[in-house]
PDB file of C-alpha atoms in Angstrom:
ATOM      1  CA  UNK A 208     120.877 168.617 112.642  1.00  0.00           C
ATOM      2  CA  UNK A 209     124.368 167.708 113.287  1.00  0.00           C
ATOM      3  CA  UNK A 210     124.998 168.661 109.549  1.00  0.00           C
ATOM      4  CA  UNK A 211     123.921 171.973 110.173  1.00  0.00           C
ATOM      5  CA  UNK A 212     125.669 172.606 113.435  1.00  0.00           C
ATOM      6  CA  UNK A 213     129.109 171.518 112.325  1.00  0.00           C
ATOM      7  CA  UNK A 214     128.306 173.988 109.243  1.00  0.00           C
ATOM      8  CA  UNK A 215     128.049 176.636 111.374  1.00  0.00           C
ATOM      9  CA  UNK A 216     130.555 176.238 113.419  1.00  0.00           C
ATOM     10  CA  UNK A 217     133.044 175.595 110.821  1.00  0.00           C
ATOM     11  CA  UNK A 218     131.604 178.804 109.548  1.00  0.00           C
ATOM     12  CA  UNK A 219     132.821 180.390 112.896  1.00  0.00           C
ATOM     13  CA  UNK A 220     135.809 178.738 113.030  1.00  0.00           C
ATOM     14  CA  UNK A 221     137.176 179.865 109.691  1.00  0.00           C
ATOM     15  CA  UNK A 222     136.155 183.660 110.016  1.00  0.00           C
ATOM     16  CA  UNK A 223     137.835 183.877 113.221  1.00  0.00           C
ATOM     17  CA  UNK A 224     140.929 182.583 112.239  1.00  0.00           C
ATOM     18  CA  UNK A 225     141.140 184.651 109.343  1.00  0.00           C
ATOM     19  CA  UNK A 226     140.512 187.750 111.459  1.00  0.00           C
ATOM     20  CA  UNK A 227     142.591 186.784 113.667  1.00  0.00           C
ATOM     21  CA  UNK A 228     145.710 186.596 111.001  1.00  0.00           C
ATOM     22  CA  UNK A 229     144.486 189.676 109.920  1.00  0.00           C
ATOM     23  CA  UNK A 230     142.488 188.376 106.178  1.00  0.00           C
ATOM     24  CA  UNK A 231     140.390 190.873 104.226  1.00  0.00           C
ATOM     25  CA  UNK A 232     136.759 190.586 103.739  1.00  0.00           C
ATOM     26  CA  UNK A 233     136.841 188.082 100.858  1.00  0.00           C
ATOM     27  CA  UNK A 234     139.900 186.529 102.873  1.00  0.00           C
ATOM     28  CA  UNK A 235     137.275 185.801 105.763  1.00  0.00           C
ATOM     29  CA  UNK A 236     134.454 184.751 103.527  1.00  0.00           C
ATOM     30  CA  UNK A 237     136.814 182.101 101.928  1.00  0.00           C
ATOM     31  CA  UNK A 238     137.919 180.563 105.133  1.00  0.00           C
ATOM     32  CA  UNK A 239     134.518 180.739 106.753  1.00  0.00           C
ATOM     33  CA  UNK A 240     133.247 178.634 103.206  1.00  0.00           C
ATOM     34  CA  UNK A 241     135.823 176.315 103.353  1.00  0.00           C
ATOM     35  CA  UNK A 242     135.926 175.395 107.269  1.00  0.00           C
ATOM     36  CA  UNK A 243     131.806 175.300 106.784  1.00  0.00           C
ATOM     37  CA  UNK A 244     132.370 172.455 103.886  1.00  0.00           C
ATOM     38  CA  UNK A 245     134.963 170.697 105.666  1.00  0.00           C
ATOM     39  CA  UNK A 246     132.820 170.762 109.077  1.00  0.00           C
ATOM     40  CA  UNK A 247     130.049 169.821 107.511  1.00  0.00           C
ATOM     41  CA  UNK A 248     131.461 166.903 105.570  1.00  0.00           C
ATOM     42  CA  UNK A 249     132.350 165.721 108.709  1.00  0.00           C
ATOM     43  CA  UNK A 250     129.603 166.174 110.600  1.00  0.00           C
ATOM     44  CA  UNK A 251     127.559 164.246 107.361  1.00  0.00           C
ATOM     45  CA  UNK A 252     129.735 161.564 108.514  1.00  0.00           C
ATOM     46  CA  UNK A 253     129.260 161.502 112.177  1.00  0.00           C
ATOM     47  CA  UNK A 254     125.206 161.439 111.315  1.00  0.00           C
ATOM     48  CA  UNK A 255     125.442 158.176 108.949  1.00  0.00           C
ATOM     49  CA  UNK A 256     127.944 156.530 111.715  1.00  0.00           C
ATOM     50  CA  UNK A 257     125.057 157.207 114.474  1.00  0.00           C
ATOM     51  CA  UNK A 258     122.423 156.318 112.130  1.00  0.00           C
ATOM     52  CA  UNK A 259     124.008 152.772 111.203  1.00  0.00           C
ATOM     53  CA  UNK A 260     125.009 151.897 115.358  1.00  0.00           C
ATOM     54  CA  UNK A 261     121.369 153.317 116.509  1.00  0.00           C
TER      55      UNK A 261
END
């Protein structure tokens, strides 16, 4: 679930900001990819930390 979350946020994140400095289309699709990996990644680790302390 956290996976998922942080995926779509990332998603968010990275369309936004390439709106916001005024991206194309693809520029925003790219950004919203790559912050969804990175976010995700990290939220894959934040699940296996829980899941080893809990």
């Amino acid at each position: 679930m956290i996976v998922i979350l942080a995926a779509l946020g990332g998603a968010v994140w990275g369309g936004r900001l390439a709106r916001k400095r005024g991206g194309k289309p693809a520029d925003i699709a790219q950004y919203a990819v790559g912050y969804a990996i990175a976010f995700s990644l990290l939220g894959l680790f934040v699940t296996i930390f829980l899941e080893r302390i809990l």
